XYZ file of C-alpha atoms in Angstrom:
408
model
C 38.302 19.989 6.700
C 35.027 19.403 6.096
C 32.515 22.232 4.542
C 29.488 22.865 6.632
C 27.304 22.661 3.369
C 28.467 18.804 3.371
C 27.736 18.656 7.718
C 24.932 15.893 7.844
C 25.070 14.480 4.371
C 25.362 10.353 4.221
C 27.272 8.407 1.314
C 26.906 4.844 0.834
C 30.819 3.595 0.621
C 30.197 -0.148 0.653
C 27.902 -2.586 -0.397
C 27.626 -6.552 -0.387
C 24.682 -9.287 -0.505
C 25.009 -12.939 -1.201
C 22.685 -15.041 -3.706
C 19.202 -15.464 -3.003
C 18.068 -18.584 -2.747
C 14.909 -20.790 -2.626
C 14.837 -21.531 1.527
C 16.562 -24.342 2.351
C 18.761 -24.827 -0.850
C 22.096 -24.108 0.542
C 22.064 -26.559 3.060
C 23.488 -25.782 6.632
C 23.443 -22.207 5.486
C 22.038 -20.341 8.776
C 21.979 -16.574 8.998
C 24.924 -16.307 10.806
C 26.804 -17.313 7.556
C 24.719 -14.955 5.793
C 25.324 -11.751 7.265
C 28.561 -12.939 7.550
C 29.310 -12.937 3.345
C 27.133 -10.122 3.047
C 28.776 -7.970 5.445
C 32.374 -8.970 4.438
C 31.640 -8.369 1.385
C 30.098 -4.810 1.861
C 33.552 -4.129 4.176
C 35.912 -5.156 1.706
C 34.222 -3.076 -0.585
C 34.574 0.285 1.545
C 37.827 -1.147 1.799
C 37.592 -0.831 5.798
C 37.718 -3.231 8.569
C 35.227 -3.560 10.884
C 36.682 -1.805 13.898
C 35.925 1.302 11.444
C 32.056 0.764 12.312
C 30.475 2.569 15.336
C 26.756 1.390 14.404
C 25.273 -1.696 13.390
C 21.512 -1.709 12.721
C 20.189 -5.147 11.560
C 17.231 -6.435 10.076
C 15.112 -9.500 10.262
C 11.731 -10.484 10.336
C 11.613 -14.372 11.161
C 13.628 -15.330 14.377
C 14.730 -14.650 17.849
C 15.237 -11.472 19.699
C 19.052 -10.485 19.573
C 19.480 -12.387 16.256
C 21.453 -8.967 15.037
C 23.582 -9.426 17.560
C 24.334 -12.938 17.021
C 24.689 -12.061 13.421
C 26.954 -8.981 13.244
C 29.512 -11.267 16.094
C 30.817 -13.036 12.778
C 32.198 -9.580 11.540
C 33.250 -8.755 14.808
C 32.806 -7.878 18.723
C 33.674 -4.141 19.407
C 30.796 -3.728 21.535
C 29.448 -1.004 19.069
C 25.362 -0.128 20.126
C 23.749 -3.124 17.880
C 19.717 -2.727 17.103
C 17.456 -5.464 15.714
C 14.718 -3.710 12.995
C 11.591 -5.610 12.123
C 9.275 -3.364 10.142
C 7.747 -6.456 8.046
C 9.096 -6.076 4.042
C 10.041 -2.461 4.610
C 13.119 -4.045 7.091
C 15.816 -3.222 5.300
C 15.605 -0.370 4.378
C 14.611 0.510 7.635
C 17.739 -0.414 9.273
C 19.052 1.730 6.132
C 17.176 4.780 7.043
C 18.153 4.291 10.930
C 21.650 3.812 10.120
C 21.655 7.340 7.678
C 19.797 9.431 10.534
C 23.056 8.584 12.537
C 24.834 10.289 10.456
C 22.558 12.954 9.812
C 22.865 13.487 13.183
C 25.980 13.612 14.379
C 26.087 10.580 16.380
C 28.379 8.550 14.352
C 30.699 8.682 11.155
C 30.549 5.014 9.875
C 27.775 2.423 9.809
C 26.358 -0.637 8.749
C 22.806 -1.467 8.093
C 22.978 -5.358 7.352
C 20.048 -7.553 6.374
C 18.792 -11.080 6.099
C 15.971 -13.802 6.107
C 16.003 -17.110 7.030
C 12.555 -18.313 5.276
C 10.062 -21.332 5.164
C 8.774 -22.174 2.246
C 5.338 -21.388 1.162
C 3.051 -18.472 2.133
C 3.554 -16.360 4.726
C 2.020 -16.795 7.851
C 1.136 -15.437 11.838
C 4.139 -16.924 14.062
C 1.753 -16.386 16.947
C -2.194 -17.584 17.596
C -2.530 -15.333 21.112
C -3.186 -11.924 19.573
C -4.531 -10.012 17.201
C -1.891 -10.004 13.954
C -1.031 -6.542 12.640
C -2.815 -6.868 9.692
C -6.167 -7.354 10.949
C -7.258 -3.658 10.334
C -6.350 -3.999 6.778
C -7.927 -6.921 5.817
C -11.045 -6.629 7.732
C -11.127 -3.220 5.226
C -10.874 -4.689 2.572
C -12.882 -7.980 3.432
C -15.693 -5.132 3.362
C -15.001 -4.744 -0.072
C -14.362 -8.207 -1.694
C -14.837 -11.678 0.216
C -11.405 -12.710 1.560
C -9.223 -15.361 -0.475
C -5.920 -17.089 1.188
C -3.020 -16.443 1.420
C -4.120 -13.016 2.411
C -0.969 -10.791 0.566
C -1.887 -12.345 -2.913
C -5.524 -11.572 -2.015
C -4.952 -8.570 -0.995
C -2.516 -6.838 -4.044
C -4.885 -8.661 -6.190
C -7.974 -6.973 -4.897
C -5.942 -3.457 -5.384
C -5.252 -4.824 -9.035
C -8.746 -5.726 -10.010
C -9.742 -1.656 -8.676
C -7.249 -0.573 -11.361
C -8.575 -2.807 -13.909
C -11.878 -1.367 -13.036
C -11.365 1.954 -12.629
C -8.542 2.611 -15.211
C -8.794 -0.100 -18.099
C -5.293 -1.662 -17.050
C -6.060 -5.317 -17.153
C -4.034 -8.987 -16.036
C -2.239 -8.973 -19.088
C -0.898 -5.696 -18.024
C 0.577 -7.454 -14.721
C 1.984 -10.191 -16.943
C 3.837 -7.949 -19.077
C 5.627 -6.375 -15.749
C 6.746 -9.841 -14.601
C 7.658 -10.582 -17.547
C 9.598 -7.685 -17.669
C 11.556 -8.786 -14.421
C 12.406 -12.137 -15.228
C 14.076 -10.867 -18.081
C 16.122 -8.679 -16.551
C 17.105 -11.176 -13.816
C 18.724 -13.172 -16.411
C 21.679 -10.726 -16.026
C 21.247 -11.050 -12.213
C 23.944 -13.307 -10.947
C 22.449 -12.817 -7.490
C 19.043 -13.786 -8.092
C 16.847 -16.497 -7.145
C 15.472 -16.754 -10.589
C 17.630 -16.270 -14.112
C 14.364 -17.798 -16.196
C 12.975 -15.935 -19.103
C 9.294 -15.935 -19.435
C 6.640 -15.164 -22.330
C 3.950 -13.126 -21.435
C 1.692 -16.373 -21.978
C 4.116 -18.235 -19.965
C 3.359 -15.851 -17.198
C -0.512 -15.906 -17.537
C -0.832 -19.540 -17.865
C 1.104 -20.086 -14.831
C -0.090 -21.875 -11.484
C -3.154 -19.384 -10.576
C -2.588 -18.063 -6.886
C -5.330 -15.668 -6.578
C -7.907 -16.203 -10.030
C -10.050 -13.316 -9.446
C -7.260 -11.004 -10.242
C -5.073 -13.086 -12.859
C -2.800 -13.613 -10.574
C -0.431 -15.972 -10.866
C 2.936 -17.620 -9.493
C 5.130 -16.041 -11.814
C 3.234 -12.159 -10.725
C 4.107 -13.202 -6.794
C 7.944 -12.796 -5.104
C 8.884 -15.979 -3.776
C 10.227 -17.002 -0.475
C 13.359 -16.781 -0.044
C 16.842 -16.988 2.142
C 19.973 -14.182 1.763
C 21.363 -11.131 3.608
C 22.342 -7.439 1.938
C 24.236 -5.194 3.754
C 25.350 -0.996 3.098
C 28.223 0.865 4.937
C 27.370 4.254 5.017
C 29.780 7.264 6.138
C 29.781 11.012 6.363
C 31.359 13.380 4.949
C 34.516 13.972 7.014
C 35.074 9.928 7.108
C 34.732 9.856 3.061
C 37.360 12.843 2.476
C 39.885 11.156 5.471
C 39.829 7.868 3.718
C 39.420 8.980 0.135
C 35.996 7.384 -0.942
C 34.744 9.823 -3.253
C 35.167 8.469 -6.565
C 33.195 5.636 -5.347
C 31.134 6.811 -2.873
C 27.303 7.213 -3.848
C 25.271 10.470 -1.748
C 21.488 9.574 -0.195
C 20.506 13.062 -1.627
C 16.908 12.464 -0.586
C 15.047 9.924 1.988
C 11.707 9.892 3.442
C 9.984 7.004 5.882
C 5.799 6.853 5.767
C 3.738 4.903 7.759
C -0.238 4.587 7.371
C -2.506 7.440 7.120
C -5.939 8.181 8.032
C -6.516 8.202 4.522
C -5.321 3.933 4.184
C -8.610 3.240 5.460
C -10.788 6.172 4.981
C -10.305 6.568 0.812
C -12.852 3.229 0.552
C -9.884 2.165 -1.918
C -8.143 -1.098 -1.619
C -5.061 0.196 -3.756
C -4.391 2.978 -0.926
C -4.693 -0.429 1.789
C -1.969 -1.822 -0.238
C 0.411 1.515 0.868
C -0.254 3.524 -2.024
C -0.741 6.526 -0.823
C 2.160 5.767 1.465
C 4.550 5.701 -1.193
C 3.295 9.007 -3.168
C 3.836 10.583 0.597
C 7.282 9.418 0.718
C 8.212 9.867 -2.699
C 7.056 13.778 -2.383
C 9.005 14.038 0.785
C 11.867 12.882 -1.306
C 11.957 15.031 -4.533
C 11.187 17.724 -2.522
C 14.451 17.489 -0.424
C 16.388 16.406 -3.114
C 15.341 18.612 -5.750
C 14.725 16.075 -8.071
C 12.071 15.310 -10.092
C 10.606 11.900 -11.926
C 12.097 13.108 -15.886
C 15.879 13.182 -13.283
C 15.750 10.239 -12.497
C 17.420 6.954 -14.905
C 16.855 3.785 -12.445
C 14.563 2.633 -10.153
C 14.355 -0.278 -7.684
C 11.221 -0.824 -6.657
C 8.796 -2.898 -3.986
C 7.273 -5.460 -6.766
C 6.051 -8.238 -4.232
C 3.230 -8.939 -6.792
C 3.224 -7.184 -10.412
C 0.266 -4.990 -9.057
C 2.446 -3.377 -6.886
C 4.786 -2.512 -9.627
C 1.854 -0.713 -11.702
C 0.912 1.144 -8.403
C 4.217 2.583 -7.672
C 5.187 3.901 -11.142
C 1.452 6.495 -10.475
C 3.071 6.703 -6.738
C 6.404 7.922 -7.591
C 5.199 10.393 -10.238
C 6.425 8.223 -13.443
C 2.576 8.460 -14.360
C -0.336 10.226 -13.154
C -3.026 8.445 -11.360
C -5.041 5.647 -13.504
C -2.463 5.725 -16.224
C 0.554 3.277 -15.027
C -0.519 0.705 -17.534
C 0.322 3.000 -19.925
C 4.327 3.086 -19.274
C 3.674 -0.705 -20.044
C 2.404 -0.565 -23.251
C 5.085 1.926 -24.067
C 7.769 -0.158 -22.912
C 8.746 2.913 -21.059
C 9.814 1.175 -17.503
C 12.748 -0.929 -19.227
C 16.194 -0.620 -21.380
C 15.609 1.474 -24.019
C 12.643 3.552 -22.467
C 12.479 6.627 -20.122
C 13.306 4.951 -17.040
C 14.811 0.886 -16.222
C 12.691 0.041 -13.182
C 13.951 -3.249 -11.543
C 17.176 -3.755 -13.484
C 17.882 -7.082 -10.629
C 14.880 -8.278 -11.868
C 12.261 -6.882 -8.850
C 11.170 -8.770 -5.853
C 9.464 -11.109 -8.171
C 12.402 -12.897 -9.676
C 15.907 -11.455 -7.739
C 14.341 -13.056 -4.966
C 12.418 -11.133 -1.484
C 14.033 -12.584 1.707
C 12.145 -9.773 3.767
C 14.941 -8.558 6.060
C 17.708 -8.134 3.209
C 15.272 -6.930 0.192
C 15.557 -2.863 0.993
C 19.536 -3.701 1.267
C 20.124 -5.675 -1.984
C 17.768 -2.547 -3.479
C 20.446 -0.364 -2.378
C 23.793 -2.706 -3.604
C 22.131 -2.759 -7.163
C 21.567 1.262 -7.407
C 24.877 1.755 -5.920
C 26.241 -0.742 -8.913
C 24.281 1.360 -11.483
C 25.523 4.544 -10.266
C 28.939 3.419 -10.413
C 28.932 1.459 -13.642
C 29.733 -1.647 -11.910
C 26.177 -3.263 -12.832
C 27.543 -5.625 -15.650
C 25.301 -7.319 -18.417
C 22.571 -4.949 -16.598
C 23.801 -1.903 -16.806
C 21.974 1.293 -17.187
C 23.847 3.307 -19.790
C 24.905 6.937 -18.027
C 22.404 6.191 -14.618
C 23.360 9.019 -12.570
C 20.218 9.427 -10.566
C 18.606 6.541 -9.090
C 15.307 6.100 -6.975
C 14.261 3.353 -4.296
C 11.311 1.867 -2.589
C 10.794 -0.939 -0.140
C 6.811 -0.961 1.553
C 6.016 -3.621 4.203
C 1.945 -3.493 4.794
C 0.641 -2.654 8.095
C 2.738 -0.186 7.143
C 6.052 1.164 6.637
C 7.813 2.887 3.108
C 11.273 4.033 2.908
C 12.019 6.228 -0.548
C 15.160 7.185 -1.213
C 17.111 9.039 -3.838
C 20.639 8.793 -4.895
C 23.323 10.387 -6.794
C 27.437 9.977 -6.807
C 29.167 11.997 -4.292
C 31.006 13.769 -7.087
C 28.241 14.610 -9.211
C 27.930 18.428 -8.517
C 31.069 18.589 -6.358
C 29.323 18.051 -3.214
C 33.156 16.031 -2.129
């Protein structure tokens, strides 16, 4: 029988995500084959079936209304309550976050939060002319500050950058050394987009996206195609079907979206969702009891290196203005007081927007279980994630094994 201290707590029992790929590599391959490997794969790892699911929650941010539907009918048609998610690159981990206050609340005991993105290739862009696009408050902000560049989401991370450089002394070669950082790790990535090591010239010398910054193609996440997906279960479903030596606890999660203060601070690094992500990431340690020196590995939202500087001041690894500092100490990778993007980041696992916050979620779950390989985190037992999508959206979330403590 289950405890009443363990009443509401959500374990992640499966996990699964294909390859990402450059859009349009795997010919023929159509998101219905996506979530399909994904979500077999995150199945066969619970070692369920899918009648065991009473949820689905799916995200996507390019296609048709009822795609999660369409998707989820190639693991199965149970007529379980199915809901598409589009919250722009915070997706999947929205449909994570969904799919754990389920559970939190008593409404079900097992279910999936599946991801995936079919992409074009190039920058992103406004599906629709007719009305005014989401991000229009946030770049007419920051227009106000410098003149606008295109694409706008290279413009606008590397407008945030250049305020660091300014007001802190971090500088482009800092952002180069962070990329460079994640394409090494990728190399041990079997399901990333990119397995290339680059130099830290390589990186600056690169194709220049936005100039004014530094920034350059090997700083940005590409486009990209793939599906993640996460079973989670409660407590009473875990102890029936004997998951606990495997089964990793969300001991902490927290969803943000804009504040007044996004356009009020006169700070382009707070439009960008900092101060977004030091809300959430508060929310978390506070309900977790955790604090930054707990924590071994972190996934975080690295869409361009900038964002990767950002987030270590947002999540308390540094205090404000002194990020670039964990770079020159080498402290954000193996060997050093935390390995932040072990997959190798947004920037070279790949960032197909509906499945990023999923495969963020697979690789912790790996490193908590010392499945992770050729990039594994010697003795991880407390991992940390963020996914942001501007306009604006930020899931945190903390996690720890199930039988770490004897909470199972």
């Amino acid at each position: 029988m289950v405890e009443e201290k363990n009443v509401g707590r959500v374990y992640v029992i499966g996990v699964g995500m294909t390859k990402f790929e450059k859009p349009g590599r795997r010919k023929g391959w159509d998101y219905p084959a996506m979530a399909k490997e994904a979500g077999t794969r995150a199945l066969d790892d619970a070692g369920i079936t899918f009648e065991a699911i009473e949820q689905a929650h799916v995200g996507f941010m390019f296609g048709e209304s009822a795609s999660g539907q369409r998707a989820i009918y190639e693991l199965g048609m149970t007529g379980i309550p199915i809901t598409n998610v589009n919250n722009n690159c915070a997706t999947g981990s929205t449909a994570l976050y969904l799919a754990a206050n389920a559970i939190r609340g008593g409404l079900a005991d097992c279910v999936l939060a599946l991801g995936f993105e079919k992409m074009q290739p190039g920058p992103l862009s406004t599906a629709y002319k007719d009305r005014e696009w989401p991000l229009q408050k946030h770049v007419q902000a920051l227009a106000e500050m410098r003149e606008f560049s295109s694409p706008p989401a290279p413009w606008m991370y590397g407008v945030a950058g250049l305020e660091h450089n300014a007001r802190y002394g971090s500088t482009p070669e800092h952002f180069a050394k962070i990329a460079a950082k994640n394409h090494r790790h990728s190399a041990n990535n079997p399901y990333a987009q990119f397995q290339d090591v680059y130099t830290v010239e390589d990186i600056m010398d690169a194709k220049m996206v936005y100039a004014d910054a530094g920034l350059t193609r090997l700083m940005c996440s590409p486009t990209s195609d793939g599906s993640g997906a996460v079973v989670l279960a409660g407590a009473r479903f875990v102890e029936e079907n004997g998951l606990g030596d495997r089964a990793i606890e969300i001991v902490g999660q927290a969803m943000v979206t804009d504040m007044r203060s996004t356009f009020d601070s006169n700070s382009a690094i707070n439009l960008v969702g900092t101060d977004m992500s030091r809300k959430a990431e508060e929310k978390v340690y506070a309900r977790s009891g955790l604090t930054p020196d707990d924590v071994d590995v972190i996934e975080l939202h690295d869409c361009f290196a900038p964002n990767e500087l950002f987030t270590y001041e947002a999540l308390g690894l540094a205090e404000e203005g002194e990020g670039h500092l964990l770079v020159d100490n080498d402290d954000t990778t193996y060997g050093g007081r935390w390995v932040v993007n072990p997959s190798g980041g947004l920037i070279s696992k790949g960032h197909p927007l509906g499945a990023t916050g999923l495969a963020q979620c697979a690789e912790l779950t790996w490193q908590l279980r010392g499945e992770a390989g050729a990039r594994q985190v010697d003795g991880a037992t407390v991992a940390l994630q963020h996914n942001i999508g501007l306009g604006g959206a930020v899931v945190v979330t903390a996690y720890q094994p199930a039988n770490r403590g004897g909470t199972l």
